[in-house]
mmCIF file of C-alpha atoms in Angstrom:
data_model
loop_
_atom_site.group_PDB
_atom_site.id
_atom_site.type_symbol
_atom_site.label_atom_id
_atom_site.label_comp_id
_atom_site.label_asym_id
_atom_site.label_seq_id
_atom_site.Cartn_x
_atom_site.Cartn_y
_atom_site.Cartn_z
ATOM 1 C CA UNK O 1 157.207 102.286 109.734
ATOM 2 C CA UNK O 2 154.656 99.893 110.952
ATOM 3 C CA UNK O 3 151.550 98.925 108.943
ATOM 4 C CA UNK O 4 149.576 100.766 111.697
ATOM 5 C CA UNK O 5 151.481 104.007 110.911
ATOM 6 C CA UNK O 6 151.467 103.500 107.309
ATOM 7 C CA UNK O 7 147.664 103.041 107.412
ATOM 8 C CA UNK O 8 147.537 106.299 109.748
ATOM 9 C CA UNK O 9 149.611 107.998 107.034
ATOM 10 C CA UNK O 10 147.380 106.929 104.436
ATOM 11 C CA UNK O 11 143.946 107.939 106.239
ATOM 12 C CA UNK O 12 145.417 111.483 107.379
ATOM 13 C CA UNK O 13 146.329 112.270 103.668
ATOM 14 C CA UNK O 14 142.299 111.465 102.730
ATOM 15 C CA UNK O 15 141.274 113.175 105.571
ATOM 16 C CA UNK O 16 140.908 116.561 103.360
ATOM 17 C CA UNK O 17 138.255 117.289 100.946
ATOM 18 C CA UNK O 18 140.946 118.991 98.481
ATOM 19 C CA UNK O 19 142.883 116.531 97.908
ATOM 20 C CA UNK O 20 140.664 113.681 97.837
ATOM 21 C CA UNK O 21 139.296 115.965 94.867
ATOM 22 C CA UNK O 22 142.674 115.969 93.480
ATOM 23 C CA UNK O 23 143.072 112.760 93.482
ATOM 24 C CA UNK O 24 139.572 112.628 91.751
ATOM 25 C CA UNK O 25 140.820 114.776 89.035
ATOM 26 C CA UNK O 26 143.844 112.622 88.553
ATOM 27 C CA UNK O 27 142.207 109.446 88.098
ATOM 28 C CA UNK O 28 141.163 110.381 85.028
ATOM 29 C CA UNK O 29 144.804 110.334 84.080
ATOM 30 C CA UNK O 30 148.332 112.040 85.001
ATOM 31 C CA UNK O 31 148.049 115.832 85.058
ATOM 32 C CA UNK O 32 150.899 118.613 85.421
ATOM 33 C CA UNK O 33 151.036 120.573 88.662
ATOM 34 C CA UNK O 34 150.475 123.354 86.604
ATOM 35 C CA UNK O 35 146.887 121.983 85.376
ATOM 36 C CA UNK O 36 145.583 120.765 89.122
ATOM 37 C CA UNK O 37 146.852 124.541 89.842
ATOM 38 C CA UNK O 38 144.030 125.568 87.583
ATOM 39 C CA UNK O 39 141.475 122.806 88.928
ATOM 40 C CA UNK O 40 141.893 124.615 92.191
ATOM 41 C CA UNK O 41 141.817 128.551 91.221
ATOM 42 C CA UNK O 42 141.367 129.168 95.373
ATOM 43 C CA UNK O 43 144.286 127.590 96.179
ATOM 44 C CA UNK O 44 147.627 129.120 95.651
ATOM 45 C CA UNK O 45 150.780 126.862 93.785
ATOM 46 C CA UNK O 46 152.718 126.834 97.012
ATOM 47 C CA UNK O 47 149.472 124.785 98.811
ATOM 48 C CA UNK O 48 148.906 122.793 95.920
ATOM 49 C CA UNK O 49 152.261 121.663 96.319
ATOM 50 C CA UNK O 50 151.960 120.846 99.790
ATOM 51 C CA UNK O 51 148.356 118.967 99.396
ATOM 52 C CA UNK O 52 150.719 117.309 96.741
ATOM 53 C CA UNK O 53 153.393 116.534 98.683
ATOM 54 C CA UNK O 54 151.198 114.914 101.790
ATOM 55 C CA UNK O 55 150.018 112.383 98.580
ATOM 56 C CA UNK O 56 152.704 111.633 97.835
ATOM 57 C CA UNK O 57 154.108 110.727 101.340
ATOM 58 C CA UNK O 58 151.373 108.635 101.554
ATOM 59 C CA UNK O 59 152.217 106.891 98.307
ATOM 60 C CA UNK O 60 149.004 108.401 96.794
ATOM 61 C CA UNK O 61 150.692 110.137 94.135
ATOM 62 C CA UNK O 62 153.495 109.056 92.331
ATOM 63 C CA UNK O 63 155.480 112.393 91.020
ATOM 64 C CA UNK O 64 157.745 112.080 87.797
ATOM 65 C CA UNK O 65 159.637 114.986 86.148
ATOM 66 C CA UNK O 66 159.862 115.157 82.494
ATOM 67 C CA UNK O 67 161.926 118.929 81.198
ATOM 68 C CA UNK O 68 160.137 121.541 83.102
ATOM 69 C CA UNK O 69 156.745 119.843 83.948
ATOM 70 C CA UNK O 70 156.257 117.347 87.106
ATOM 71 C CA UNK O 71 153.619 115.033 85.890
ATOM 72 C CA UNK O 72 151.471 113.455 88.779
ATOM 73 C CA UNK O 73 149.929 110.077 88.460
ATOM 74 C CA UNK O 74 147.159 108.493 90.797
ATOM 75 C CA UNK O 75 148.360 105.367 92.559
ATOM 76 C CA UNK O 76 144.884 103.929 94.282
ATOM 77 C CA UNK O 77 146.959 100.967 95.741
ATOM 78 C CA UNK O 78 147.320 102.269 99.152
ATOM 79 C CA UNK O 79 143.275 102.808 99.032
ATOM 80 C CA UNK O 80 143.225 99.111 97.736
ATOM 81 C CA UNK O 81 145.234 98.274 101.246
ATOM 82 C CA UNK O 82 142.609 100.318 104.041
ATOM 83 C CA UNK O 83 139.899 98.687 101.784
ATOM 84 C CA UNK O 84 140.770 95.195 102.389
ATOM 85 C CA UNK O 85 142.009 95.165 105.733
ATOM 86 C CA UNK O 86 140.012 97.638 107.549
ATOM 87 C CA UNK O 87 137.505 99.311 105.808
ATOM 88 C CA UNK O 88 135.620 96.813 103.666
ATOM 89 C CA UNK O 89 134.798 94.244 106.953
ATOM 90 C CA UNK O 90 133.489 97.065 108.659
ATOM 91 C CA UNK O 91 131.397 98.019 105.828
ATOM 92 C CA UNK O 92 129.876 94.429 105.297
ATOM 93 C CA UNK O 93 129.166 94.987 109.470
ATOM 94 C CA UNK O 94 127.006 97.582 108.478
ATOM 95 C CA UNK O 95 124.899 96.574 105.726
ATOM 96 C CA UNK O 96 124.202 93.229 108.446
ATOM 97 C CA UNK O 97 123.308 96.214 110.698
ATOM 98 C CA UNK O 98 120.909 97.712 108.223
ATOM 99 C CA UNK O 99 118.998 94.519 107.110
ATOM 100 C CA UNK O 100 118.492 93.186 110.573
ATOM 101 C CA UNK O 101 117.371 96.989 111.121
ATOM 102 C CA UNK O 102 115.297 96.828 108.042
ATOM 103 C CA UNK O 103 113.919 93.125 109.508
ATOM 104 C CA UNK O 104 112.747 94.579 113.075
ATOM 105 C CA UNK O 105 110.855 97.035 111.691
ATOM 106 C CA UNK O 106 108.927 95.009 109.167
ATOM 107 C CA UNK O 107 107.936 92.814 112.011
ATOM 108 C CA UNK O 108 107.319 95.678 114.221
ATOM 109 C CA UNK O 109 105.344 96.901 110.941
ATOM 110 C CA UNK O 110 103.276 92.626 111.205
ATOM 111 C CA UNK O 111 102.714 92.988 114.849
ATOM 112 C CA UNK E 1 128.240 120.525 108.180
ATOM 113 C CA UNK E 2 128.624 119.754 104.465
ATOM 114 C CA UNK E 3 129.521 116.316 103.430
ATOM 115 C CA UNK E 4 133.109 116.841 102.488
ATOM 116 C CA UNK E 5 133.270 118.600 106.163
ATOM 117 C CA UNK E 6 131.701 115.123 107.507
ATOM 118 C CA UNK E 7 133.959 113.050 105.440
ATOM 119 C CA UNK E 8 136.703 114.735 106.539
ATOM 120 C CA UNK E 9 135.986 114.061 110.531
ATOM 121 C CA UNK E 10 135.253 110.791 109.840
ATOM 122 C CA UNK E 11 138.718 110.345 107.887
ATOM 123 C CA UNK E 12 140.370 111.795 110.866
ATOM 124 C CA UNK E 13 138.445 109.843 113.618
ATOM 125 C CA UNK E 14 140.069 106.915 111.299
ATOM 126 C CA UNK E 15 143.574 108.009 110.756
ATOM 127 C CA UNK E 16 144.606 106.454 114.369
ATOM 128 C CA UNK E 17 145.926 103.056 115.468
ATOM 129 C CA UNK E 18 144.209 103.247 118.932
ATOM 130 C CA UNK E 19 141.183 104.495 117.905
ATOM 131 C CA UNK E 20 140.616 101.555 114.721
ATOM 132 C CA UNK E 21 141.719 99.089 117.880
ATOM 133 C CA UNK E 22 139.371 100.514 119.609
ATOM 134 C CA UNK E 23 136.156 100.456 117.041
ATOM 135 C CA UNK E 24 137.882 96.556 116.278
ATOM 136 C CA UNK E 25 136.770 95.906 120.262
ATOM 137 C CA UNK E 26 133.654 97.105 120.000
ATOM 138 C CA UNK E 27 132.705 95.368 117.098
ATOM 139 C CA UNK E 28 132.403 92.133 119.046
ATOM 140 C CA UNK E 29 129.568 93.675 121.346
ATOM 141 C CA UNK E 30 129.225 97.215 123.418
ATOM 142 C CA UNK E 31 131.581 98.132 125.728
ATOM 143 C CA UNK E 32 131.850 99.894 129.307
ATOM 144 C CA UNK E 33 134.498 102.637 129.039
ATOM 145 C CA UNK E 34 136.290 101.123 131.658
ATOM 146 C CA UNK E 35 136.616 97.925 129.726
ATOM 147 C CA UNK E 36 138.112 99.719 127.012
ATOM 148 C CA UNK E 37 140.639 101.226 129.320
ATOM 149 C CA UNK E 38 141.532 97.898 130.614
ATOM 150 C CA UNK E 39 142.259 97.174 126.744
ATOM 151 C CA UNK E 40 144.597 99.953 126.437
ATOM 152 C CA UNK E 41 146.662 99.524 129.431
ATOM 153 C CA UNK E 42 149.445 101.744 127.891
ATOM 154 C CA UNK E 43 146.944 104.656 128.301
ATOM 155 C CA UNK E 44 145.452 106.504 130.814
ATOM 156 C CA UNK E 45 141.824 106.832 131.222
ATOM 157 C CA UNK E 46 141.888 110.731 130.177
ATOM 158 C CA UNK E 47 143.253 109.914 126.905
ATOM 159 C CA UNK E 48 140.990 107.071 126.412
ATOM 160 C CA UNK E 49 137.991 109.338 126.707
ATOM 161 C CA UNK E 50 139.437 111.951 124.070
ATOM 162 C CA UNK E 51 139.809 109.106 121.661
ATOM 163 C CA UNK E 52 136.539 108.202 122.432
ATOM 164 C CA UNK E 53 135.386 111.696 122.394
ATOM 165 C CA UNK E 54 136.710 111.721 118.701
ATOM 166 C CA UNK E 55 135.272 108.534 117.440
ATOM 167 C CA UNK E 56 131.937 109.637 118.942
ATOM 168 C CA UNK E 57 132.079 113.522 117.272
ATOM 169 C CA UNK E 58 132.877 111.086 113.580
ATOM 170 C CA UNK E 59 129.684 109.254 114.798
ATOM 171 C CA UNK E 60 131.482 106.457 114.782
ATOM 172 C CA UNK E 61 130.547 105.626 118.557
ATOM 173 C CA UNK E 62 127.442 105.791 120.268
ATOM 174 C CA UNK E 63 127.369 106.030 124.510
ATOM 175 C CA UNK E 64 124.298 105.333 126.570
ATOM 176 C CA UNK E 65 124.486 105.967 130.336
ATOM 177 C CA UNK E 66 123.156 103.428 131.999
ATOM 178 C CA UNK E 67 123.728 103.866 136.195
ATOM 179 C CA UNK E 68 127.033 104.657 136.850
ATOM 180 C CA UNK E 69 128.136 102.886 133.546
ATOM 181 C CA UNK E 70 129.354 104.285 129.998
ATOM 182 C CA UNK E 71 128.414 101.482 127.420
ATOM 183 C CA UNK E 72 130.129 102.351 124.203
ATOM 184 C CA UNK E 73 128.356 101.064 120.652
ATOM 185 C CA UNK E 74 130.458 100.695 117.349
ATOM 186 C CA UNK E 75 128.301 102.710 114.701
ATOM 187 C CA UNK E 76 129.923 101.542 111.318
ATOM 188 C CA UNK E 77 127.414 103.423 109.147
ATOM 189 C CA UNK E 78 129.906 105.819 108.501
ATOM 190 C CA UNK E 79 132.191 103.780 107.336
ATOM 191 C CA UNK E 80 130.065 102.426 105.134
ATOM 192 C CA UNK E 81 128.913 106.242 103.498
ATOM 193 C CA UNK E 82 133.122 106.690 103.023
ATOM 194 C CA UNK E 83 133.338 103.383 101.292
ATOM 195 C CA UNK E 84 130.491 103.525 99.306
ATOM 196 C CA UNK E 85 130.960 106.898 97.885
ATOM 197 C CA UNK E 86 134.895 107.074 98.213
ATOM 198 C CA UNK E 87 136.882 104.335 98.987
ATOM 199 C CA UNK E 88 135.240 101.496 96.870
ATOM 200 C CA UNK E 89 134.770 103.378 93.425
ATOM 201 C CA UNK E 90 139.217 103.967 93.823
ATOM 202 C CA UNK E 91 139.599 100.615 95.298
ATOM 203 C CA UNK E 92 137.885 98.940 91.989
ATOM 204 C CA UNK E 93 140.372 101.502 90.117
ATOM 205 C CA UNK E 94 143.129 99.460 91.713
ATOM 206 C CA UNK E 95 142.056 96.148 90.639
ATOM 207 C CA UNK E 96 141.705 96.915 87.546
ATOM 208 C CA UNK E 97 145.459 98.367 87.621
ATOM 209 C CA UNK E 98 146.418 95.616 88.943
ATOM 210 C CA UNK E 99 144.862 93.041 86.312
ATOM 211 C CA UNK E 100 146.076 95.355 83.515
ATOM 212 C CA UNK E 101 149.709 95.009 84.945
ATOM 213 C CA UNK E 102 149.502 91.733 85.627
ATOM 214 C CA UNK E 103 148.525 90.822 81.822
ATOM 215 C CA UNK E 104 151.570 93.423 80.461
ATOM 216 C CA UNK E 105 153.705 91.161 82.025
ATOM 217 C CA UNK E 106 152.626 87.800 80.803
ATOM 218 C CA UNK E 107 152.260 89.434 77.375
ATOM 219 C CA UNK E 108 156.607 90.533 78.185
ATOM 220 C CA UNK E 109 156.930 86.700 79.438
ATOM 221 C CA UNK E 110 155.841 85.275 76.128
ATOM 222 C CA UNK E 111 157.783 87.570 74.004
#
């Protein structure tokens, strides 16, 4: 896979509101699949499972099995990765936007 | 729309090669569709203006008519509401990760 797909990957899998709430819970620290089952009481355990498994395609999650219990831990490297190359530059773009924004108007505000 | 909701679309508009390429043109200056087309030789105008139409519905792009031309502006606010309520707090996480490793294995060098 090519860093452009890998990146897709990665954005698709935080393009969902409940799982970039499970990852939320998880950062916190490594939780069962039976206890994010319970942080989602709406969702049944076969969707939490898939939410789960799009994670952990997208190397979001990091699943290890220990006896009967899956334990899922929060990797934020792949976050780390968008950051730096794509969404941080972007993000300094716009806070130039906003104070030459913020500089028009105060001389709009002088004139 | 609520926030997650906007989040979401704006996630989406994201999770795309093309359309990042695309938003990475624009930042430069505003572009005329038909400049962006000539960027993307590999596709044809039609799917241009769907990936357009996408990046534009994440408010990510911003078209003025002018005549018979479609000038296309990069908005990166939006990128800038993802990574300042989303992506930075996680990307921080994985720094500190990432020190915290980096220190358990000097501490296994020396021993």
């Amino acid at each position: 896979m090519s860093s452009a797909d890998v990146h897709d990957t990665i954005f698709k899998a935080l393009a969902d509101s409940r799982r970039r709430a499970m990852l939320d819970l998880m950062k916190a620290g490594p939780m069962t699949t039976g206890e994010l089952c319970n942080g989602f009481p709406e969702l049944d355990r076969c969707t939490v499972m898939q939410h789960l498994g799009v994670l952990e395609e997208a190397g979001l999650l990091i699943a290890e099995r220990r006896g009967r219990r899956r334990w899922n831990y929060f990797n934020p490297l792949p976050i780390k990765e968008i950051h730096d190359r794509w969404i941080h530059p972007h993000a300094v773009g716009a806070v130039t936007l906003l104070a030459r924004l913020k500089r028009d108007l105060e001389e709009t505000d002088v004139r």
